[in-house]
Amino acid sequence: MQTQVAANIFWVGCVDWGVRDFHGYKTERGSTYNAYLILAQKNALIDTVKASRAADLLANVRAHLPLEQIDYIICNHAEPDHAGALPETVKACPNAAVVCNAKCQDALARHFDTTAWKWHIVKDTETLSLGNKTLQCFDTPMVHWPESMVTYLQEDAVLFSMDAFGQHYASSARFDDEADLSEVMQEAKTYYANIVLPYGRPVATALGRLGALKLAIVAPSHGVIWRSHFNAILAAYQSWATCTPAKKIVILFCSMWDSTRRMARAIEVGATHPGIEVKVIDVATTSDTVIVTDIMDCAAFAAGSPTLNSGIMPRMAATLTYLRGLKPKGKSCLAFGSYGWAPKNIGELTHYLAEMEATPVCDPISCRFAPGPDTLEACRAAGGALAAVARSTPSPTA
Ligand code: FEO
């Protein structure tokens, strides 16, 4: 496995081939926890890995130098997938100071017993000399936690970008040009939708600041390192940060006895027009990880559930709870579904959609038991209204 990132810079992280659930995010292609070693007059380790993989990290570092020769451990982010191995690493590197910002120091102290740690606290844009190399730290709050920062190696133009530009993607490839780029971009999109989506404004701010840097290599904390296709992921981030809609409609539904599914099908028929992508998703058989990734770049979506026990079906409630938390911006919407004797579903669906600040394209559509011709016609018309929204979105520039 290629682990040299640039002259005297090495990947020392670990590949987690088996992880399939990352605090609820379904990581179907596994993940990596990237850490990097910079060999200079002062040696620096950039980030660690999750706690259970500390031994792998330390073995990878030891392959380059004795742990006593580590001078700095940079902690860009306190989340345990990167800082979990920090206590064991600090213990194993007796001469190292932990470099982080004040918010990160506080977060680490609330996770671990840090009383014996040596610290070097940095402020936004502050530099740290490694003798013949210079690190510069930039605060990137809420990308992904409040204490998040990125670290830039000035002489080599390498940005250690932490979660930004990452992907949950296990691979023997360490670089973007060694992997299947379409897979990498899909995983980067999934990552953004499930982790970064609520923080579009901080992301845009960070992109604006970091865009001024000369960048030869962008090395995130997950997935492949960008050295050949950074412009592709940067353009994608600029689009995702503003939740730029595609000419795309997503119809989410769940069904008990086929009535709500038939309504979804009628909406699909009404929405289907040339040049518009329509996706129909049964939430009972699709993970929320996939669903939010599709919702992120749609222009409009519909959510349908029958009434169950005075509410909606639990899988739809879970999906809408997940979407409400991630809050994809600027979406148009439609609520629909059938009921038996208590039309409770529509009120609950519309409540979720309102909390997502989605804009209804028309009144909700409901029917008692099976949909008749009038209901199906109303569904087709509502599908047409969704299509009109999608049609009116600007075409992407080439
Ligand atoms: Fe990969 Fe926010 O940690």
Short mmCIF file of C-alpha atoms and ligand atoms in Angstrom, two decimals, residues 77 79 81-82 144 163 191 222, ligand 1:
data_model
loop_
_atom_site.label_atom_id
_atom_site.label_comp_id
_atom_site.label_asym_id
_atom_site.label_seq_id
_atom_site.Cartn_x
_atom_site.Cartn_y
_atom_site.Cartn_z
CA HIS A 77 -11.01 17.59 15.75
CA GLU A 79 -14.62 13.56 17.67
CA ASP A 81 -13.05 8.65 15.32
CA HIS A 82 -9.96 10.92 15.21
CA HIS A 144 -17.83 19.39 11.60
CA ASP A 163 -13.56 15.80 7.89
CA TYR A 191 -20.62 11.81 3.49
CA HIS A 222 -11.46 9.81 5.87
FE1 FEO B 1 -14.70 12.04 11.20
FE2 FEO B 1 -16.46 14.60 12.73
O1 FEO B 1 -15.34 13.07 12.64
#
